[in-house]
Coordinates of C-alpha atoms in Angstrom, one line a residue:
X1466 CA 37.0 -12.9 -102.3
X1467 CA 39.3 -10.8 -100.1
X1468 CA 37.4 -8.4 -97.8
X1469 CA 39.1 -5.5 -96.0
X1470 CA 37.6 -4.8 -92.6
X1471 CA 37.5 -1.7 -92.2
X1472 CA 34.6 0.7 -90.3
X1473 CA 33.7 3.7 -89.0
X1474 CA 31.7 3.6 -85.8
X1475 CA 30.2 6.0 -83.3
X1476 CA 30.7 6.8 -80.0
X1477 CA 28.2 7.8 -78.6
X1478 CA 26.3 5.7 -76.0
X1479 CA 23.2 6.6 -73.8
X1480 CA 23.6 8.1 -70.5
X1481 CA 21.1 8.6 -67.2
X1482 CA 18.9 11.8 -67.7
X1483 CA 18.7 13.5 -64.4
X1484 CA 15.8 16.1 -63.9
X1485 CA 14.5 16.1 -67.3
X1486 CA 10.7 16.8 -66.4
X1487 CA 9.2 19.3 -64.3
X1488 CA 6.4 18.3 -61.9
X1489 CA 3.5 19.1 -63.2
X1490 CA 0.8 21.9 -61.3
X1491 CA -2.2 20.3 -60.8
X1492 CA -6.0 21.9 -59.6
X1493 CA -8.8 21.2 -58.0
X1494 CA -12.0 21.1 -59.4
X1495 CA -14.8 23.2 -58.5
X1496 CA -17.9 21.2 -57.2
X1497 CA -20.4 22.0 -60.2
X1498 CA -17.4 21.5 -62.7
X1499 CA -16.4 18.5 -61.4
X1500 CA -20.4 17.4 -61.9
X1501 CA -20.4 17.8 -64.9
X1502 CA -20.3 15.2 -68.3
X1503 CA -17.1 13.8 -68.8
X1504 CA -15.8 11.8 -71.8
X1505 CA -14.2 8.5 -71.4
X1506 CA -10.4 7.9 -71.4
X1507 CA -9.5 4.2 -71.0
X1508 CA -11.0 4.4 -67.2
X1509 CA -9.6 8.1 -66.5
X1510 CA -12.3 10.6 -66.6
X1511 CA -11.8 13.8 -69.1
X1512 CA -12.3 16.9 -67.2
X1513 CA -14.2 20.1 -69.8
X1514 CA -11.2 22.3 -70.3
X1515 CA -11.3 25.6 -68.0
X1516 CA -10.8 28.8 -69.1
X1517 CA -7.5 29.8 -68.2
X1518 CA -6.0 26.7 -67.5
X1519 CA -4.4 24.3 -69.9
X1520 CA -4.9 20.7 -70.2
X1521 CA -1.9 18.5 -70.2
X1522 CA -1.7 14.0 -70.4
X1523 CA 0.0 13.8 -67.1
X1524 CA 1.6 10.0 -66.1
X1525 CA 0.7 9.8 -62.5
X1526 CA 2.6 6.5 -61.9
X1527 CA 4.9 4.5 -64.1
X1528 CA 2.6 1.4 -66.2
X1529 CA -0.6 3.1 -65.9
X1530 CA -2.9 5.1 -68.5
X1531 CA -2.1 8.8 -68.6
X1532 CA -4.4 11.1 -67.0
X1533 CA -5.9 14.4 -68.7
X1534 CA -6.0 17.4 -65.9
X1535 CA -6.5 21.1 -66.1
X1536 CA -3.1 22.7 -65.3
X1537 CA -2.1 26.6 -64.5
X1538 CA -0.2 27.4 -67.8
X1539 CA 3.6 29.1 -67.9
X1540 CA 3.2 33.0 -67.2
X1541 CA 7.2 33.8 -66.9
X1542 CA 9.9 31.5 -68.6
X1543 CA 13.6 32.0 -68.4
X1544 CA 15.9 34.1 -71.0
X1545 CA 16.9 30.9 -72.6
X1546 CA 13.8 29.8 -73.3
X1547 CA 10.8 30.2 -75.4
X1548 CA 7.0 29.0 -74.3
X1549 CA 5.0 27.1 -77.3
X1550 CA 1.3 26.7 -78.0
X1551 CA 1.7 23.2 -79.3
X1552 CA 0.0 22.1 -82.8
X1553 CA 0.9 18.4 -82.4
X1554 CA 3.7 15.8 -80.6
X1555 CA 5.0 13.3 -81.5
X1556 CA 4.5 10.1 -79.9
X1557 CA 7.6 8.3 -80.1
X1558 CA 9.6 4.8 -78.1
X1559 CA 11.3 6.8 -75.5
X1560 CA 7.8 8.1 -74.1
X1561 CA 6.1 4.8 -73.9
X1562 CA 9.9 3.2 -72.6
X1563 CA 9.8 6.0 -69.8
X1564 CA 6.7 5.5 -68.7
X1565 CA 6.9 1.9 -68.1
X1566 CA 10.3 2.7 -66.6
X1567 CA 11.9 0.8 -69.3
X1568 CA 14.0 3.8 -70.1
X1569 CA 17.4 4.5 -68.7
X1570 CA 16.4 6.8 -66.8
X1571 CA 15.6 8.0 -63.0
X1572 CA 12.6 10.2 -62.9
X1573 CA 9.3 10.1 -60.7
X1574 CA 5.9 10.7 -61.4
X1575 CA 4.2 13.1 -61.7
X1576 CA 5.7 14.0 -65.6
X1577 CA 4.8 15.2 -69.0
X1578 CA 6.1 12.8 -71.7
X1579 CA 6.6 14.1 -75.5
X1580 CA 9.5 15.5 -77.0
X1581 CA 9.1 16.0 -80.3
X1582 CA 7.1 19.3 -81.5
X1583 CA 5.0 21.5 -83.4
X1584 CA 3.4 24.9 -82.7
X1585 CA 3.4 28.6 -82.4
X1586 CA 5.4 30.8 -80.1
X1587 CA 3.8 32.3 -77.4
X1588 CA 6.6 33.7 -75.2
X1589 CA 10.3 34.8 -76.4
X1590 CA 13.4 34.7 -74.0
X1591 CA 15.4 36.8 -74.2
X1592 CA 18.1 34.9 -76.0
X1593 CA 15.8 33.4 -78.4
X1594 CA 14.9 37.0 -79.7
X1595 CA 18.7 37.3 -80.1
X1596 CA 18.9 34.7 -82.1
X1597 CA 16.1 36.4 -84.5
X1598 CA 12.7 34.8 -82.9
X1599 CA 9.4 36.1 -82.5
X1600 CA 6.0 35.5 -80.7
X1601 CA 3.8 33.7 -83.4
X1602 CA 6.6 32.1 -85.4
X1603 CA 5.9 28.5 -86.5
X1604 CA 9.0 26.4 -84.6
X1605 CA 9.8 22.4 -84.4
X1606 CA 11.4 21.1 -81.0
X1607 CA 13.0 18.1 -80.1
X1608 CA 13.1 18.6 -76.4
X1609 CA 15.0 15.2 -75.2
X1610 CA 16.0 16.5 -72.1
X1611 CA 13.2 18.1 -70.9
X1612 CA 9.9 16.5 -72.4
X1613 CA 6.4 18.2 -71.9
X1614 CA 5.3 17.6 -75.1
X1615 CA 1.6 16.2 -74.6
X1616 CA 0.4 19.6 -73.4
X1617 CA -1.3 22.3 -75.0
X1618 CA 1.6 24.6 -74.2
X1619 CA 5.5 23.6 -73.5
X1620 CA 8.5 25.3 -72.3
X1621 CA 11.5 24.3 -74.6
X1622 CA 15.3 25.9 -74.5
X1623 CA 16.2 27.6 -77.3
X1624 CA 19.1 25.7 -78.7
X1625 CA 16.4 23.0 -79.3
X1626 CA 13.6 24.7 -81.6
X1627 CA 14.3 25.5 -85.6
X1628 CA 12.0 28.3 -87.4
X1629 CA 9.5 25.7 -90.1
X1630 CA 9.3 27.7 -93.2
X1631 CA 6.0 29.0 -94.3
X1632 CA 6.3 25.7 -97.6
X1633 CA 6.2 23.0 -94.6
X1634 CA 3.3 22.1 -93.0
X1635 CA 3.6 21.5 -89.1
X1636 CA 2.1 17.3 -89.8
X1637 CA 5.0 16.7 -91.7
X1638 CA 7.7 19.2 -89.2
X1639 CA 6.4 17.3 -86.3
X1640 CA 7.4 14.1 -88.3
X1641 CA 10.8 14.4 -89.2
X1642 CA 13.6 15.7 -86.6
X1643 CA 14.9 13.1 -84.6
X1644 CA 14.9 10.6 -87.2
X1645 CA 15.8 12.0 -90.2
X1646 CA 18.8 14.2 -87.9
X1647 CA 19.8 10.6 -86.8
X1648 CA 20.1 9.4 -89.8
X1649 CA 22.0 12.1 -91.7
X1650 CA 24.0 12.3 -88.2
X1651 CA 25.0 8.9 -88.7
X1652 CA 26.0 8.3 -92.3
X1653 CA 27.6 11.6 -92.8
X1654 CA 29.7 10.9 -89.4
X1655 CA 30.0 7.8 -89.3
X1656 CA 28.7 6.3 -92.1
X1657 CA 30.8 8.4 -95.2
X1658 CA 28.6 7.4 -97.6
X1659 CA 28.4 8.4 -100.9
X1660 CA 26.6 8.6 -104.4
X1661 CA 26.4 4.9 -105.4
X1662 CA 27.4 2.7 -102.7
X1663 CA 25.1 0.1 -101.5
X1664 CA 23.2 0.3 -97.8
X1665 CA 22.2 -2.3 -95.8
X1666 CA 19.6 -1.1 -93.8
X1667 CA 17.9 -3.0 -90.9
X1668 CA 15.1 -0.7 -90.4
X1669 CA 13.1 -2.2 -87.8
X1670 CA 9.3 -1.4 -86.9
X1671 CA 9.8 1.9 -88.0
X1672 CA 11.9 5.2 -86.6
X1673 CA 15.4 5.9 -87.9
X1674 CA 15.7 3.4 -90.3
X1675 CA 12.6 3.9 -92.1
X1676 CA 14.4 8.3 -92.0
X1677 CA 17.8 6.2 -93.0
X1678 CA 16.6 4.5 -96.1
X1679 CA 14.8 8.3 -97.1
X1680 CA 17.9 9.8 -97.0
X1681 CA 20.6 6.9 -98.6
X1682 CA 18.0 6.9 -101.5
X1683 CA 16.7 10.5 -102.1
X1684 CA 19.9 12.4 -100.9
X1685 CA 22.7 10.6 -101.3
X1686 CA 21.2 8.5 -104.3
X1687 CA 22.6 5.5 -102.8
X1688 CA 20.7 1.7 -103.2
X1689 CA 19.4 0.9 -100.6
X1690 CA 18.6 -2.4 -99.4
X1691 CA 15.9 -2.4 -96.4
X1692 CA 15.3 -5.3 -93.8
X1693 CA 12.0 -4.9 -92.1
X1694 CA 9.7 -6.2 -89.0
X1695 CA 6.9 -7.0 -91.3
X1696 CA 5.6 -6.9 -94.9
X1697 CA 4.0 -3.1 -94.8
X1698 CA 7.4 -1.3 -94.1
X1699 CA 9.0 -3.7 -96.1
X1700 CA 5.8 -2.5 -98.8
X1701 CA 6.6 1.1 -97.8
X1702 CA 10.5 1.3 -98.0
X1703 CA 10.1 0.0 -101.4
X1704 CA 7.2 2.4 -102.6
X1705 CA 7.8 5.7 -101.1
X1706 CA 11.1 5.8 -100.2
X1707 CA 12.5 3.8 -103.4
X1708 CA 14.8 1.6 -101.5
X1709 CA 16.5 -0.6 -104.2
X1710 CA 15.1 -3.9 -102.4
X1711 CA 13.0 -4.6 -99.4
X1712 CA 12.1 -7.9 -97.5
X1713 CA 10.5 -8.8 -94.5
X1714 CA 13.5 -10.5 -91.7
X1715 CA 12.9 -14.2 -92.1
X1716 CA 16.4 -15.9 -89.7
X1717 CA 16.2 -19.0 -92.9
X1718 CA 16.3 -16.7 -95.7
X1719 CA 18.5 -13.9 -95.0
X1720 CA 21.6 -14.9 -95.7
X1721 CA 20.2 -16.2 -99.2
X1722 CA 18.1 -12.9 -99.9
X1723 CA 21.4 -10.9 -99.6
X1724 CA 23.3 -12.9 -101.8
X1725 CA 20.4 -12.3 -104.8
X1726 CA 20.4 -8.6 -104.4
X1727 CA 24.2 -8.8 -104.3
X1728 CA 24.3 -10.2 -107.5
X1729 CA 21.9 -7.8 -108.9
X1730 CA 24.5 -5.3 -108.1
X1731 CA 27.6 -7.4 -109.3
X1732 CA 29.0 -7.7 -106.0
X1733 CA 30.2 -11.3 -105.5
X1734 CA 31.2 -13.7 -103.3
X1735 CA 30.3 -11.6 -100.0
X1736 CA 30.1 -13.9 -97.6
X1737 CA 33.0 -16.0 -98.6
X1738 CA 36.1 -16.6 -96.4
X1739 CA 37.0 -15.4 -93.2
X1740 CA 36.1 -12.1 -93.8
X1741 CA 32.6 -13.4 -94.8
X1742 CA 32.2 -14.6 -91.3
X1743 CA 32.9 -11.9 -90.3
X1744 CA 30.2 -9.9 -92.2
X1745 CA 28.1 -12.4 -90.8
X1746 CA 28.5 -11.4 -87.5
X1747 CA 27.9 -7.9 -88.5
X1748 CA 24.6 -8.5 -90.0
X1749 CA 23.7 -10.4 -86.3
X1750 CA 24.5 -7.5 -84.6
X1751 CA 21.8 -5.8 -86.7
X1752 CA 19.2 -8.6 -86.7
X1753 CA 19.6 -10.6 -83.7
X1754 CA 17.0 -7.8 -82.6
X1755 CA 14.5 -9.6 -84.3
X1756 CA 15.2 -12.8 -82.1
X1757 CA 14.6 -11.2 -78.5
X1758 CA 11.2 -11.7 -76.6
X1759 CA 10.8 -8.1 -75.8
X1760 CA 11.0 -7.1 -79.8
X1761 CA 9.0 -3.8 -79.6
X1762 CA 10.8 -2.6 -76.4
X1763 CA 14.5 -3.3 -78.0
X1764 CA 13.2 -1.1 -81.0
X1765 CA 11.9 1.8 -79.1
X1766 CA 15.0 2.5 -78.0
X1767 CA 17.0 6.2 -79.1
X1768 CA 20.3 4.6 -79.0
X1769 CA 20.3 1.7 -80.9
X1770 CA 20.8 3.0 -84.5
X1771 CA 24.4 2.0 -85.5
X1772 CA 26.4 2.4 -88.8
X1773 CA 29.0 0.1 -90.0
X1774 CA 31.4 0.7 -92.9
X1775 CA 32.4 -3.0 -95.0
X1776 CA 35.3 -2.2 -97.5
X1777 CA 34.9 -5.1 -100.6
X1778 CA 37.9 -5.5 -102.7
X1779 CA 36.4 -5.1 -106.0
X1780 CA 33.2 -3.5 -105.6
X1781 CA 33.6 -0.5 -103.4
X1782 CA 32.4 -0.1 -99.8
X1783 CA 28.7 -1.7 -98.4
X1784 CA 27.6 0.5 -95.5
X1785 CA 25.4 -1.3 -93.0
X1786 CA 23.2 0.9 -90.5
X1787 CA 20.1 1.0 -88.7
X1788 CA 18.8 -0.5 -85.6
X1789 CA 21.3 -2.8 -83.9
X1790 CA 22.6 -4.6 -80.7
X1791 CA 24.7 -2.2 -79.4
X1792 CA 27.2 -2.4 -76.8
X1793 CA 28.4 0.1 -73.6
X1794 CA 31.8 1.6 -74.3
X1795 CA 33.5 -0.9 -71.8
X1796 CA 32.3 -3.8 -74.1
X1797 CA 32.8 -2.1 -77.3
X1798 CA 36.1 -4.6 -77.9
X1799 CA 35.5 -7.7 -79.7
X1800 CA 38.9 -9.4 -80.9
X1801 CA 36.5 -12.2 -82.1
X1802 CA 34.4 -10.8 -84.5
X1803 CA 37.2 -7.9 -85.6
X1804 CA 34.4 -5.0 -84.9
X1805 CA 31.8 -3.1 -82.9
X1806 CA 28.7 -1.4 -82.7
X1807 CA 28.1 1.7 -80.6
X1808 CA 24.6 3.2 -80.8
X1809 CA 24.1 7.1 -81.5
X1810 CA 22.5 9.2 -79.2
X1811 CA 21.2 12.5 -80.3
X1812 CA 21.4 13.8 -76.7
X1813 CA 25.1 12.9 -76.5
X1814 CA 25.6 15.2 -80.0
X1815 CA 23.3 18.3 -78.3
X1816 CA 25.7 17.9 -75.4
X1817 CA 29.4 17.7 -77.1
X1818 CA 28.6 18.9 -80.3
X1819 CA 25.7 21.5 -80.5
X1820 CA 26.9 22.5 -83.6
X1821 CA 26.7 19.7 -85.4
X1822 CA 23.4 19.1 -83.8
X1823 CA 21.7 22.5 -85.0
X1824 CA 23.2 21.6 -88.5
X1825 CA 21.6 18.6 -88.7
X1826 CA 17.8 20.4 -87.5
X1827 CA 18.7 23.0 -90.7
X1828 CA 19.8 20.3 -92.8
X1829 CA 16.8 18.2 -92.5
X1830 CA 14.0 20.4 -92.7
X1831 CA 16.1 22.0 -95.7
X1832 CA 16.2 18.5 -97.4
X1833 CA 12.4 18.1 -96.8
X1834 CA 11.6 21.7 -97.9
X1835 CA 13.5 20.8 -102.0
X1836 CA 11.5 17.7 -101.8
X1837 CA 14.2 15.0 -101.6
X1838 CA 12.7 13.8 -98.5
X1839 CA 9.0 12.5 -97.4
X1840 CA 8.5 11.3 -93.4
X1841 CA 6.0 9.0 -92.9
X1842 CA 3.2 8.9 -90.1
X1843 CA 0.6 6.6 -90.1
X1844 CA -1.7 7.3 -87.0
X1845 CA -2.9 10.9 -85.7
X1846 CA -4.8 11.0 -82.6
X1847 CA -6.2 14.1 -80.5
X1848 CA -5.1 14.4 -77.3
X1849 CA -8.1 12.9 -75.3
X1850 CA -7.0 9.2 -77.0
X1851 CA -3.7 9.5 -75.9
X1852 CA -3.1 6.0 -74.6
X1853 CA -4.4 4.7 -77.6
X1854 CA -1.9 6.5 -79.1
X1855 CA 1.1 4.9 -76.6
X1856 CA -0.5 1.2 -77.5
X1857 CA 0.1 1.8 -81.1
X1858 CA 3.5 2.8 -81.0
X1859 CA 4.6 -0.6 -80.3
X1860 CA 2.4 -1.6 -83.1
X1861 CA 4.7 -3.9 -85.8
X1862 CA 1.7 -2.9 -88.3
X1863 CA 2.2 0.7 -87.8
X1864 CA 5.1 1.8 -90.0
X1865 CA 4.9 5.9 -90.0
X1866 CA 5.3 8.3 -86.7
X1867 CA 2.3 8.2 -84.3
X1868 CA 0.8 12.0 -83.9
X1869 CA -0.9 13.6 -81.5
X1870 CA -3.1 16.3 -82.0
X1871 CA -3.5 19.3 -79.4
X1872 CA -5.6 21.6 -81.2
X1873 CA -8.7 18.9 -81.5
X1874 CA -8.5 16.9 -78.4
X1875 CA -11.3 14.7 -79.4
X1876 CA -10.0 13.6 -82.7
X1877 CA -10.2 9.9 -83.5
X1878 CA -7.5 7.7 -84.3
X1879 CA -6.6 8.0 -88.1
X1880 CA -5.4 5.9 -89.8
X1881 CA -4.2 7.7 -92.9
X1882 CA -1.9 10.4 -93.6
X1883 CA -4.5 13.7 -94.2
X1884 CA -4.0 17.0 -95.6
X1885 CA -3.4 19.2 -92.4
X1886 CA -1.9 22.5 -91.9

């Protein structure tokens, strides 16, 4: 069958972050408080919270458990900013990446990690109360540039919070922003997809692609055909997110698998000819991820998700996307294979094309809010577990978003998704 090549592909690529963290202020403990009971925290001792002060998860130096300390919180924040009494953070691949200094990425301990928010506003810059905001409103942030997210209270610009309506509860806001604005960034830009095409998703351990095949299905009613680490996303992408068809990556049986769903959907003869090959290639770009040694650490990356577009003769357009081997701009060129991938970068959009960016935020929680989307979390956490909550992230068994809770430090790790407000 004659294929056209054709694809759309962004261009964004990850870039160094330069003084994204603030040092942190710690304190010294008083004699008698220091005496007293502390609670375990892998070997770091739990200091009782002190009135006044807030307590922050502090990485002291890179590879090692965070520590829990007692910190002077924010009392004046700048007119572009807004100060937040954090409900819960997300704990996501960048944080444990960065702290292993895995990430691309210059920084020094002492640093906060978490970028990814829910919580009340306690302070309002001045811009912010331009821009309609008030002290107690319920706001999401997705604070890539700056972290500070595994405190009890963050300082977060304006330009990255969004007002959660009253209908949403702050588990599931917390849950969706950078992966669900990912993956609407990247088929609606790059992707053009539309009602009744067929994805190809490579979704990975979890993150973006699990958002990706949410939104091909539920929003642009699209079939959606998921390729997964193991057998519970693959379980998952099939029953809540109602992904046409869904199958652990298996190197033997890939090729084969695609061919029966393809024929399920009366598209023929996809791999056949040159054009075949080159589809091939495509789909290595996408799982050759599952090949590497360092598996979890290729997947915790924020770059990585990619979107292809495959024009077939006779039966429309296949759109492959998700997690990918993605290439620098100076090695995008591949004469070879006829394409490229270039992974987005949400940081990249925030910078050239705020925006689009703030659309995206809107978009997303306004998607979630008429029910077309669900985000999925598998493991809540309070605060005082959180390097059990950093192991987990890397996880192939957890499929959802790992949670931290600020509000009850001492929670246990969970498990299943509850109902919390």
């Amino acid at each position: 069958m004659s294929v056209l090549g054709q694809q759309l592909i962004s261009r964004f690529c990850l870039k160094n972050i330069k003084n994204l963290v603030p040092c942190v202020v710690t304190c010294k403990f008083s004699e008698n408080v220091a005496e007293k009971k502390h609670v375990s925290n892998s070997s770091n001792a739990i200091p009782d919270p002190i009135p006044g002060m807030i307590q922050t998860a502090i990485l002291k130096k890179y590879s090692s458990p965070l520590v829990i300390e007692n910190i002077e919180p924010v009392n004046n924040i700048k007119s572009n900013e807004v100060l937040i009494d954090v409900s819960y953070c997300a704990c996501n691949g960048p944080d444990v990446l960065l702290s292993e200094n895995s990430y691309n990425s210059k920084l020094n301990p002492p640093f906060v990690l978490g970028y990814e928010l829910v919580g009340k506003l306690l302070q309002v810059g001045a811009e912010a109360q331009a821009a309609g905001y008030k002290v107690n409103d319920k706001v999401v942030a997705l604070s890539k540039e700056r972290f500070g997210g595994f405190s009890e209270q963050c300082v977060v610009e304006v330009g990255d919070i969004w007002r959660v309506p009253s209908s949403i509860k702050s588990i599931d806001a917390v849950s969706l922003m950078e992966n669900y604005m990912t993956a609407l960034i990247a088929f609606e830009q790059c992707g053009a997809l539309e009602e009744n095409d067929t994805a190809l998703i490579n979704v990975g351990l979890r993150g973006a692609g699990l958002a990706a095949v949410d939104v091909a299905t539920n929003v642009y009613r699209t079939k959606a055909i998921a390729v997964c680490a193991s057998e519970e996303t693959a379980n998952l992408v099939r029953e809540e997110k109602g992904a046409f068809a869904a199958f652990k990556y298996s190197e033997k049986k890939l090729i084969s698998q695609i061919k029966e769903i393809a024929k399920e959907l009366n598209i023929h003869d996809i791999f056949e000819d040159n054009e075949g090959e080159r589809f091939k290639n495509m789909l290595h770009c996408f799982t050759n991820i599952y090949k590497t040694k360092t598996l979890s650490k290729d997947m915790l990356r924020d770059d990585n998700f990619a979107t292809v577009v495959q024009y077939l003769s006779r039966e429309g357009k296949l759109v492959v996307a998700g997690v990918a081997e993605t290439k620098g701009e100076s090695q995008n060129d591949n004469k070879e294979s006829g394409f490229s991938v270039t992974g987005i970068n949400l940081r990249e959009y925030r910078k050239n094309n705020h925006e689009l960016y703030r659309q995206a935020g809107e978009e997303v929680l306004s998607h979630f809010e008429e029910g077309l989307i669900k985000p999925s979390y598998s493991l809540i956490v309070g605060l005082y577990k959180i390097n059990e909550a950093m192991k987990s992230v890397t996880d192939t068994k957890s499929s959802g978003k790992v949670l931290i809770d600020l509000k009850d430090k001492n929670a246990p790790l969970v498990r299943k998704k509850n109902d919390v407000q």
